[in-house]
Tab-separated table of C-alpha atoms in Angstrom:
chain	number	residue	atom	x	y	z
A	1	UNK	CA	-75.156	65.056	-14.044
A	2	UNK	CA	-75.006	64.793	-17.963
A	3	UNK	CA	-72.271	62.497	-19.639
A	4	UNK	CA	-70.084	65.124	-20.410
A	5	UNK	CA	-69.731	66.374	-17.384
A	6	UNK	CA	-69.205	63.363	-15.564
A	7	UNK	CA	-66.342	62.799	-18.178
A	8	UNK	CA	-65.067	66.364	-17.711
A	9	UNK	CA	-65.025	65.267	-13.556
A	10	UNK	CA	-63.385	62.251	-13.695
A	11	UNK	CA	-61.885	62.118	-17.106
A	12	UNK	CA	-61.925	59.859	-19.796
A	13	UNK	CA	-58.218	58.051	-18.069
A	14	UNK	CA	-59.578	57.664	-14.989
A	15	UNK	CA	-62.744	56.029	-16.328
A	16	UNK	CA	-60.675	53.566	-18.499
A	17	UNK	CA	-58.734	52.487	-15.450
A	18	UNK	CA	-62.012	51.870	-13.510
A	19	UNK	CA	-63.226	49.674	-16.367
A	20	UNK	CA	-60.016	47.865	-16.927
A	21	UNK	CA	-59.849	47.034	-12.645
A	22	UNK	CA	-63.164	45.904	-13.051
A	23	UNK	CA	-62.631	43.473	-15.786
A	24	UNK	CA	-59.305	42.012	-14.849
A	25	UNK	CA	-61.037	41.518	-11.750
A	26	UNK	CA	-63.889	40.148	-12.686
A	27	UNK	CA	-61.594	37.489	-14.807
A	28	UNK	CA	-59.172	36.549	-12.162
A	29	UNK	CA	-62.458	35.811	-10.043
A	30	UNK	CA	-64.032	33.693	-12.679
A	31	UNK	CA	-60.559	31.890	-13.010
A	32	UNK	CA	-60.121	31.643	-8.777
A	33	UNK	CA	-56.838	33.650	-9.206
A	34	UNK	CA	-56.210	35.988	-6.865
A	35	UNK	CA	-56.518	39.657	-8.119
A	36	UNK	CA	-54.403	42.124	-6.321
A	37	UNK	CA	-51.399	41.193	-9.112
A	38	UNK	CA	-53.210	41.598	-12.180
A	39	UNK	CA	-55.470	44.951	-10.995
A	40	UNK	CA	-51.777	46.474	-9.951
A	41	UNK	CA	-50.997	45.481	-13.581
A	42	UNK	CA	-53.647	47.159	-15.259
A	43	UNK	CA	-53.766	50.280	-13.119
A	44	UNK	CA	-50.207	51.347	-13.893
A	45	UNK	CA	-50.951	50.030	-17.991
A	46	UNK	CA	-53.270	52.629	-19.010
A	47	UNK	CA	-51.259	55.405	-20.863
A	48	UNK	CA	-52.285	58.648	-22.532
A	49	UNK	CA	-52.469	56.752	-25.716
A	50	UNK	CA	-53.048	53.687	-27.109
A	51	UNK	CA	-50.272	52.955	-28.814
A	52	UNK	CA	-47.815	53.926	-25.433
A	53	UNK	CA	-49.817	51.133	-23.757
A	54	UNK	CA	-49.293	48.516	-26.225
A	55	UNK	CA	-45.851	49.371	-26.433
A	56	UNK	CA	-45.119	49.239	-22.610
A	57	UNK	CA	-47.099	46.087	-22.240
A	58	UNK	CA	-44.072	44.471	-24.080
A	59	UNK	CA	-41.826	45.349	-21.487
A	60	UNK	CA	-43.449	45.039	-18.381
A	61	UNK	CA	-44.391	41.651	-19.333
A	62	UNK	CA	-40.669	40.262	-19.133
A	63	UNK	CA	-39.452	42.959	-16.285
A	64	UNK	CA	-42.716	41.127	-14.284
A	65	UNK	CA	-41.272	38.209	-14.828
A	66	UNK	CA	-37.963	39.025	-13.655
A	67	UNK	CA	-39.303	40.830	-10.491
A	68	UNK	CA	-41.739	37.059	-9.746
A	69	UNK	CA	-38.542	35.531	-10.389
A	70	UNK	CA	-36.609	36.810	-7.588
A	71	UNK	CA	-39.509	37.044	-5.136
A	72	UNK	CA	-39.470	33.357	-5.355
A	73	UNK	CA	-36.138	33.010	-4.926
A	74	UNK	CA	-35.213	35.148	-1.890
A	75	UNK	CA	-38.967	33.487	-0.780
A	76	UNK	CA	-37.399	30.238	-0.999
A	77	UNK	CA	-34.224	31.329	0.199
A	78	UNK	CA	-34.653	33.706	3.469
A	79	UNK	CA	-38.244	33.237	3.983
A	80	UNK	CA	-40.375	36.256	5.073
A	81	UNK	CA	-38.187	38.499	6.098
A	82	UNK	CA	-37.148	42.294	5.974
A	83	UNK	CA	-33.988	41.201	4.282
A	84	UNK	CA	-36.085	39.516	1.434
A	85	UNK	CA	-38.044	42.628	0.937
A	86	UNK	CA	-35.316	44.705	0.511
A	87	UNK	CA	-33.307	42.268	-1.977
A	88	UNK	CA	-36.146	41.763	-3.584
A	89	UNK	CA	-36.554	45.564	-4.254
A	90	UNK	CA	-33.104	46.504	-5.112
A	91	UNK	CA	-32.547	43.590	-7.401
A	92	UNK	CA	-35.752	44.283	-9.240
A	93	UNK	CA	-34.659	47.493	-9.706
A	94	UNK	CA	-31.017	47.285	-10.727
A	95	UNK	CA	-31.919	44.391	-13.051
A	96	UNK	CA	-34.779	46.140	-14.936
A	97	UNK	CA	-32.522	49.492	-15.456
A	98	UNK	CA	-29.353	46.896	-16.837
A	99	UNK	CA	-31.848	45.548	-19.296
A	100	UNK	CA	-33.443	48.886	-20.139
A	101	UNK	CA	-36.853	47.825	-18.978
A	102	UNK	CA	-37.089	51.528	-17.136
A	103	UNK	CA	-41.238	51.475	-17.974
A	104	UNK	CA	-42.144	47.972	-16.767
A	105	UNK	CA	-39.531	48.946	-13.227
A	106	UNK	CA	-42.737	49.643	-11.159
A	107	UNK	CA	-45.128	47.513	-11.974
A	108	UNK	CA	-42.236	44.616	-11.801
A	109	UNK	CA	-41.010	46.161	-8.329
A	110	UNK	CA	-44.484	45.971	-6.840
A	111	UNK	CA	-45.482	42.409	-7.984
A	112	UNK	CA	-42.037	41.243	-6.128
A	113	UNK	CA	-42.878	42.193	-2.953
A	114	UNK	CA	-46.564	41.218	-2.844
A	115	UNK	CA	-45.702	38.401	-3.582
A	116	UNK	CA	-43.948	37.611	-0.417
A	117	UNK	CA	-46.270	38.144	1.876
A	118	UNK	CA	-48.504	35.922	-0.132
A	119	UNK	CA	-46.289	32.644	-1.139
A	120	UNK	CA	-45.060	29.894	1.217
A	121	UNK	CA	-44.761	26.947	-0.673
A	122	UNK	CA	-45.180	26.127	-4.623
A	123	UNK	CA	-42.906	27.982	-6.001
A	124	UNK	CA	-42.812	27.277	-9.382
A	125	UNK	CA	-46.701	26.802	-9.488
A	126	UNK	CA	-46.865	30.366	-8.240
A	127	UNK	CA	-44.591	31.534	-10.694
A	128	UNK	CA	-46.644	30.650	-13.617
A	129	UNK	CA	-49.876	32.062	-12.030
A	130	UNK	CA	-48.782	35.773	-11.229
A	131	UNK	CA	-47.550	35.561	-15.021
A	132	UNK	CA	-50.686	34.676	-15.989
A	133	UNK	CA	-52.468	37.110	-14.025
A	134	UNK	CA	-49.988	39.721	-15.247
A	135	UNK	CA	-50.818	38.539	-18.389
A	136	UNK	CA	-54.257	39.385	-17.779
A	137	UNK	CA	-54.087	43.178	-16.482
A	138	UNK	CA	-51.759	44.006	-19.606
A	139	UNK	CA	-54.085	42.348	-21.689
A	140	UNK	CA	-57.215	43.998	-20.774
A	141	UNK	CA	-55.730	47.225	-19.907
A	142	UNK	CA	-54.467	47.892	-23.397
A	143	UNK	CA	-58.075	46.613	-25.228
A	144	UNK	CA	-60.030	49.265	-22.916
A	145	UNK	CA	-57.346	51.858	-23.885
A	146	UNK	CA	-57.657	51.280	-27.685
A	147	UNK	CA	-61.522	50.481	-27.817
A	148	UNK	CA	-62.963	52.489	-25.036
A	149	UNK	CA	-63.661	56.253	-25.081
A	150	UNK	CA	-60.379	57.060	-27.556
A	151	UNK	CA	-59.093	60.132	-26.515
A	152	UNK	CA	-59.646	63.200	-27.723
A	153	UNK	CA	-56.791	65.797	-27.650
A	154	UNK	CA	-57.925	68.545	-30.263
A	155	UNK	CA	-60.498	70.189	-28.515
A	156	UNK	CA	-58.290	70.688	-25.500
A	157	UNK	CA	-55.138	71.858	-27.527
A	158	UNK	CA	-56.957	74.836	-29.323
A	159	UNK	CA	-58.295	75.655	-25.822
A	160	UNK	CA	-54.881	75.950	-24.634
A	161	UNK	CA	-53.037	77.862	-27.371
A	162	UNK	CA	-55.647	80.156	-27.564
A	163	UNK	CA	-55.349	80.619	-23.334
A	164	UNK	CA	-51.109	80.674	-23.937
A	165	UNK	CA	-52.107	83.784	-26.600
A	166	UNK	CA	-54.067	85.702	-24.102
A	167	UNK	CA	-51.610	84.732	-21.374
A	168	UNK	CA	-48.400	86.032	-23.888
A	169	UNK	CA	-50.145	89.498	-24.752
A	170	UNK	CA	-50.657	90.015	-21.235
A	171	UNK	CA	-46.998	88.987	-19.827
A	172	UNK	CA	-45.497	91.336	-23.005
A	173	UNK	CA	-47.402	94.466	-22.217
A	174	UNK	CA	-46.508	94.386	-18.612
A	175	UNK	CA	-43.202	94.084	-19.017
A	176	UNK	CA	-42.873	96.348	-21.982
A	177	UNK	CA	-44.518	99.195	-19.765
A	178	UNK	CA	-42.516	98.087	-17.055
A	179	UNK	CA	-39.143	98.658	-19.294
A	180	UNK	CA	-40.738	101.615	-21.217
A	181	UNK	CA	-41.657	103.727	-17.681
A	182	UNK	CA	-38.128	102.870	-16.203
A	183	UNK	CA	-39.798	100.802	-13.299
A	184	UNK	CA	-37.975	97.973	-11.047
A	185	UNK	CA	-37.764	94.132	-12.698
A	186	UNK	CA	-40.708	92.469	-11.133
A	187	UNK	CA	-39.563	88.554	-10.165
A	188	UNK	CA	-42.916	87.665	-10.926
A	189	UNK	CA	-42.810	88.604	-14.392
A	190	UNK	CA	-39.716	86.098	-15.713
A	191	UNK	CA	-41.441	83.396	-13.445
A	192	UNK	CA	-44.680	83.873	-15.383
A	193	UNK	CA	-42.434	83.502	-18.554
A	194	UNK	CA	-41.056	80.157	-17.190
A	195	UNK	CA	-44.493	78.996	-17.075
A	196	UNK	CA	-45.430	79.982	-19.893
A	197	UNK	CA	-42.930	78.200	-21.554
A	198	UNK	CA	-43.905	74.745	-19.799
A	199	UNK	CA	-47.395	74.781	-19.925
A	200	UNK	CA	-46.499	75.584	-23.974
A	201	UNK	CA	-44.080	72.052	-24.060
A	202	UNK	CA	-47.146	70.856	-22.474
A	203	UNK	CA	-49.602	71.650	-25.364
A	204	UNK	CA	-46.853	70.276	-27.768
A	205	UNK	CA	-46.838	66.964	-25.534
A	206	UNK	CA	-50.369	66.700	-25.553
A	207	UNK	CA	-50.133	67.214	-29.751
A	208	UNK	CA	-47.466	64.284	-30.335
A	209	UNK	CA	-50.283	62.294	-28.181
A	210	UNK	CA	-53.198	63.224	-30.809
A	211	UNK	CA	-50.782	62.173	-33.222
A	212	UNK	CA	-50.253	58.775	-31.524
A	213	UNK	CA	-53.815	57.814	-31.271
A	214	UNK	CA	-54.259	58.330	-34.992
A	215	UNK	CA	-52.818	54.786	-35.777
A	216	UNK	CA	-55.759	53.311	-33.772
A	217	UNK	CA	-58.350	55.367	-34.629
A	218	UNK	CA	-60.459	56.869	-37.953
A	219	UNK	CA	-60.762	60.544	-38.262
A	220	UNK	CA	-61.872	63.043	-40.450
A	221	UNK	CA	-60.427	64.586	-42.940
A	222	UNK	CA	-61.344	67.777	-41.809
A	223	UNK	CA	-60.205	67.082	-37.889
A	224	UNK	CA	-56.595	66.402	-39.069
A	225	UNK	CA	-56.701	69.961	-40.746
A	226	UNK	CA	-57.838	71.391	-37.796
A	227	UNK	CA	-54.876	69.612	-36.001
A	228	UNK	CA	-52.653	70.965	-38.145
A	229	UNK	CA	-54.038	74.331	-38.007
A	230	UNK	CA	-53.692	74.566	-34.652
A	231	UNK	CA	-49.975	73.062	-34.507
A	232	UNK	CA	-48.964	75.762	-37.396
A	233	UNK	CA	-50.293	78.185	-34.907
A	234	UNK	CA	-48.649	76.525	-31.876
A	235	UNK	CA	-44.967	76.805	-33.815
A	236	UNK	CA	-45.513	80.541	-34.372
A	237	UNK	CA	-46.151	80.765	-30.642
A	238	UNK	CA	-43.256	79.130	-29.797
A	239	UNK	CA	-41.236	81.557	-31.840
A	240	UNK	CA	-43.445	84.234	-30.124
A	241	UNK	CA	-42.382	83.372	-26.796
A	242	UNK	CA	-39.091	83.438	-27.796
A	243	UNK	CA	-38.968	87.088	-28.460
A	244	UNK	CA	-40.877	87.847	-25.371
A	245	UNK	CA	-38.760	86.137	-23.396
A	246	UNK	CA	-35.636	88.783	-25.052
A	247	UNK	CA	-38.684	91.179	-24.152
A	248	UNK	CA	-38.463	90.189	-20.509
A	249	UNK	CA	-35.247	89.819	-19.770
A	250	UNK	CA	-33.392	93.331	-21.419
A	251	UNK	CA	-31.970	94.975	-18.377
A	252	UNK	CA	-34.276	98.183	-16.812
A	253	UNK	CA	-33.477	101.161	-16.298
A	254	UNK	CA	-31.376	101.807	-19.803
A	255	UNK	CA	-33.872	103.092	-21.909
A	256	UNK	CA	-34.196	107.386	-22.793
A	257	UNK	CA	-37.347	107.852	-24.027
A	258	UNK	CA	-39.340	111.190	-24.843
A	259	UNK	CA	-42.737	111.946	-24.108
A	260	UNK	CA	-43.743	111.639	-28.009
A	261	UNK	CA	-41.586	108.062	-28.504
A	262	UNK	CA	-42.878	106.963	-25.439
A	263	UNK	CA	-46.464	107.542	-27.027
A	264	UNK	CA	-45.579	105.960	-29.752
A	265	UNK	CA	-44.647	103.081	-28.253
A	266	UNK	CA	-47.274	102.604	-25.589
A	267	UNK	CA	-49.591	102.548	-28.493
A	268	UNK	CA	-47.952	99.745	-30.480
A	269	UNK	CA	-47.584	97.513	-27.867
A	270	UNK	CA	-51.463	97.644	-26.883
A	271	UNK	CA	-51.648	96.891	-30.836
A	272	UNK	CA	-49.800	94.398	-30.677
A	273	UNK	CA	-51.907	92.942	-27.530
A	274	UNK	CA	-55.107	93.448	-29.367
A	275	UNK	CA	-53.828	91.633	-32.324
A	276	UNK	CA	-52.777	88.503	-30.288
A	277	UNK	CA	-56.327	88.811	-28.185
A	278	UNK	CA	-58.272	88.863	-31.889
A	279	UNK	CA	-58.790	85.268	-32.205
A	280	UNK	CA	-58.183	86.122	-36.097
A	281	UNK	CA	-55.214	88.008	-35.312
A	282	UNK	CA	-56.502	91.067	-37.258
A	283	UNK	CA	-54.562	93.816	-37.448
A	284	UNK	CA	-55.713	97.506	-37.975
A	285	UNK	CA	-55.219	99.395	-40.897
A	286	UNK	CA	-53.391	102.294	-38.870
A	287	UNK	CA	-51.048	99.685	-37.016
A	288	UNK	CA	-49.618	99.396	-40.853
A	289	UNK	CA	-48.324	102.631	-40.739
A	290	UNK	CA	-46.906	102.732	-37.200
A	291	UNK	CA	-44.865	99.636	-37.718
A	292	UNK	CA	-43.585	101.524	-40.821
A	293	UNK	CA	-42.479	104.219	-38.832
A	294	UNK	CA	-41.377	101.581	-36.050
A	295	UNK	CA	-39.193	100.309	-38.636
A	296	UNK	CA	-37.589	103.679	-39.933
A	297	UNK	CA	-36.395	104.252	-36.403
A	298	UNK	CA	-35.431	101.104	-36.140
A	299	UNK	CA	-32.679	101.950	-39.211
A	300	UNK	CA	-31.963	105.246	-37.933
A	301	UNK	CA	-30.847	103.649	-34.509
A	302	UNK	CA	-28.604	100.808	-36.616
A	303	UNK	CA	-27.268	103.301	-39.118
A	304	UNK	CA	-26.545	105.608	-35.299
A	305	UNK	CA	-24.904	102.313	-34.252
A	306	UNK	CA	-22.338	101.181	-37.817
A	307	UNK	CA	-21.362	105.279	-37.613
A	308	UNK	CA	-20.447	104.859	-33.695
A	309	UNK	CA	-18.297	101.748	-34.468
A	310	UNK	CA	-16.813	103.147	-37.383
A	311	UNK	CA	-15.979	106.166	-35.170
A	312	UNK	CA	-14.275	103.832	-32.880
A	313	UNK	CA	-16.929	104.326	-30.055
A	314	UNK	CA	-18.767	101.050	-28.638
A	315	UNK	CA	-21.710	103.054	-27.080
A	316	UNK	CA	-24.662	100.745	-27.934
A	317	UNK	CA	-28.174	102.072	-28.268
A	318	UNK	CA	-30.526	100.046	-26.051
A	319	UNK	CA	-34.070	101.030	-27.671
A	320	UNK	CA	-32.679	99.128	-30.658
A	321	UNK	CA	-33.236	95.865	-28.673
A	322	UNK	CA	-36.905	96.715	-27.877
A	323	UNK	CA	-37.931	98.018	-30.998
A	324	UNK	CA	-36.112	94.623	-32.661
A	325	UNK	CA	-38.388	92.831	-31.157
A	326	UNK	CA	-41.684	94.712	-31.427
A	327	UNK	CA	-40.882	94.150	-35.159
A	328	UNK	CA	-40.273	90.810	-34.599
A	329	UNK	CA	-43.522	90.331	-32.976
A	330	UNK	CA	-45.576	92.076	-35.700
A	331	UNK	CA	-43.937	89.664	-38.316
A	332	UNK	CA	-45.232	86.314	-36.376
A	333	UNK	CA	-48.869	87.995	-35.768
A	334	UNK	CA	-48.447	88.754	-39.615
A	335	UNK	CA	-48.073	85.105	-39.862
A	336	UNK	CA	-50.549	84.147	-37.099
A	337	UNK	CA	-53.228	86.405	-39.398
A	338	UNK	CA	-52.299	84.990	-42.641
A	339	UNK	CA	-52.621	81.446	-41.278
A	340	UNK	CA	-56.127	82.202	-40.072
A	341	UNK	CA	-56.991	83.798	-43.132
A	342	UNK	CA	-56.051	80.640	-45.432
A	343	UNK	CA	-57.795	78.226	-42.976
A	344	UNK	CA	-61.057	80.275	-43.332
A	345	UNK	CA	-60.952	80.431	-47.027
A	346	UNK	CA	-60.617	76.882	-47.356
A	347	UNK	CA	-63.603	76.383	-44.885
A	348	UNK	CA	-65.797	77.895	-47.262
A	349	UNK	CA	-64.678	76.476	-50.107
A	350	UNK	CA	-65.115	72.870	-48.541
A	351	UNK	CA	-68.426	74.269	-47.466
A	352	UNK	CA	-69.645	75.539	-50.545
A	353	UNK	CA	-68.395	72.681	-52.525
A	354	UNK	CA	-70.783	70.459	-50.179
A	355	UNK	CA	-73.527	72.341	-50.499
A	356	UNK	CA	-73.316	72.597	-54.184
């Protein structure tokens, strides 16, 4: 098995974490300190990002020593007992949340009551050693996250948004067809929204980590456009969604469509798929003119709607909803298209400029 796919199996995370074990290990051994405290440590330091490590490391150091703290007293107070475990526990825990140490909580909670089990006499002697092998699994665990294997967000981002594309034309025709033929709501359709809409925060999460790891780490001039290329195009989603989720939610079973609008319609909406499938977002020539037309009906049905209320009549016309946000969509793969458009003009002026 090549190196990329064993990092694609076990990921580059896991991998850290196996390293950092083995060397915090491997120093509490040379030291004759016993291990289990300092391996908890660094298992539960690695983070997504560098920085997130470092940061929590300065936390979990004093909430550590707040949790060894009152393992040694209830130690030296009740002895080995269920009552020290559990006062040990809660106390931890309440005392880490008053001080707003909420990320070192675990790693603090779990040192407590190992440590139990494991110290009868020498208190204080004890104290300082779990400290110091604390010391060591935050230590090492946050050098193997900033110097080992950096991680690598971009690559899986654009994957993503480009998946959450597909994954949005699909949802949108469905339920557009669904609305447009007068059928019964499907459940599974706004449940497939939902998700769409976390996996989406998801993407962004995995952005603001690319972000993070950028204070560590060198990169190209041309990755950070790419980044940014991708995020521009990740914000239009967003608003995408949005509008499908209007899409998927107008009630059934209120629009009056003829057999020529209903044509009409059917084909912009597989337009509108193909556009959002194009990974260029292209848009046909003759999709120009039906969104034109789109649009005139659009005013017909608003100017049907001011007359109404000016009559004194509330009677709302519900294809105005749909077609609202057909034209919304258009506009945002409008954007989408123009985006990709700029960002391959510049690629071949960078190029050309190189190979001049």
């Amino acid at each position: 098995m090549g190196t990329m796919n064993i990092f694609q199996f076990t990921g580059r995370r896991t991998i850290k974490t196996g390293v950092a074990v083995f060397l915090t290990a491997l120093i509490c051994h040379l030291m004759n300190w016993s291990p289990m405290f300092a391996v908890v440590t660094a298992i539960v330091t690695i983070e997504p990002t560098a920085i997130d490590s470092i940061k929590k490391a300065f936390i979990r150091f004093p909430a550590t020593a707040i949790g060894t703290a009152i393992a040694m007293l209830f130690t030296f107070w009740l002895g080995d007992s269920v009552f020290t475990y559990t006062f040990v526990a809660v106390l931890t825990i309440v005392t880490c949340y008053k001080l707003k140490l909420n990320d070192g909580m675990i790693v603090a909670t779990l040192t407590g009551v190992l440590m139990i089990a494991t110290v009868h006499q020498h208190y204080v002697s004890s104290f300082f050693v779990r400290l110091e092998t604390t010391t060591t699994g935050l230590v090492v665990a946050s050098l193997v996250n900033v110097l080992l294997l950096p991680p690598k967000y971009s690559v899986m981002i654009a994957s993503k948004i480009q998946q959450l594309f597909y994954e949005s034309a699909d949802l949108l025709t469905k339920r557009s067809m669904e609305l447009l033929c007068n059928q019964p709501f499907d459940k599974d359709i706004r449940q497939a929204f939902q998700t769409l809409s976390r996996r989406l925060e998801d993407v962004e999460k995995l952005c603001s980590y690319q972000k993070k790891e950028w204070r560590f780490h060198r990169i190209a001039r041309k990755d950070i456009r790419a980044f940014h290329y991708e995020y521009k195009k990740l914000m239009i989603l967003r608003q995408l969604l949005y509008h499908i989720g209007n899409v998927v939610y107008l009630p059934s079973h209120h629009l009056v469509l003829d057999h020529q609008h209903m044509k009409f319609l059917t084909f912009i909406i597989q337009q509108l798929k193909e556009s959002l499938y194009s990974r260029s977002f292209s848009i046909q020539p003759d999709t120009y003119r039906q969104i034109s037309e789109l649009r005139q009906w659009f005013l017909e049905l608003e100017h049907m709607k001011c007359e109404n209320a000016l009559a004194g009549e509330q009677r709302l016309v519900p294809e105005t909803a749909i077609l609202y946000e057909f034209l919304s969509i258009h506009h945002l793969i409008q954007d989408l298209h123009l985006l990709h458009h700029h960002e391959v003009r510049h690629q071949k002026v960078v190029t050309s400029h190189y190979q001049a």
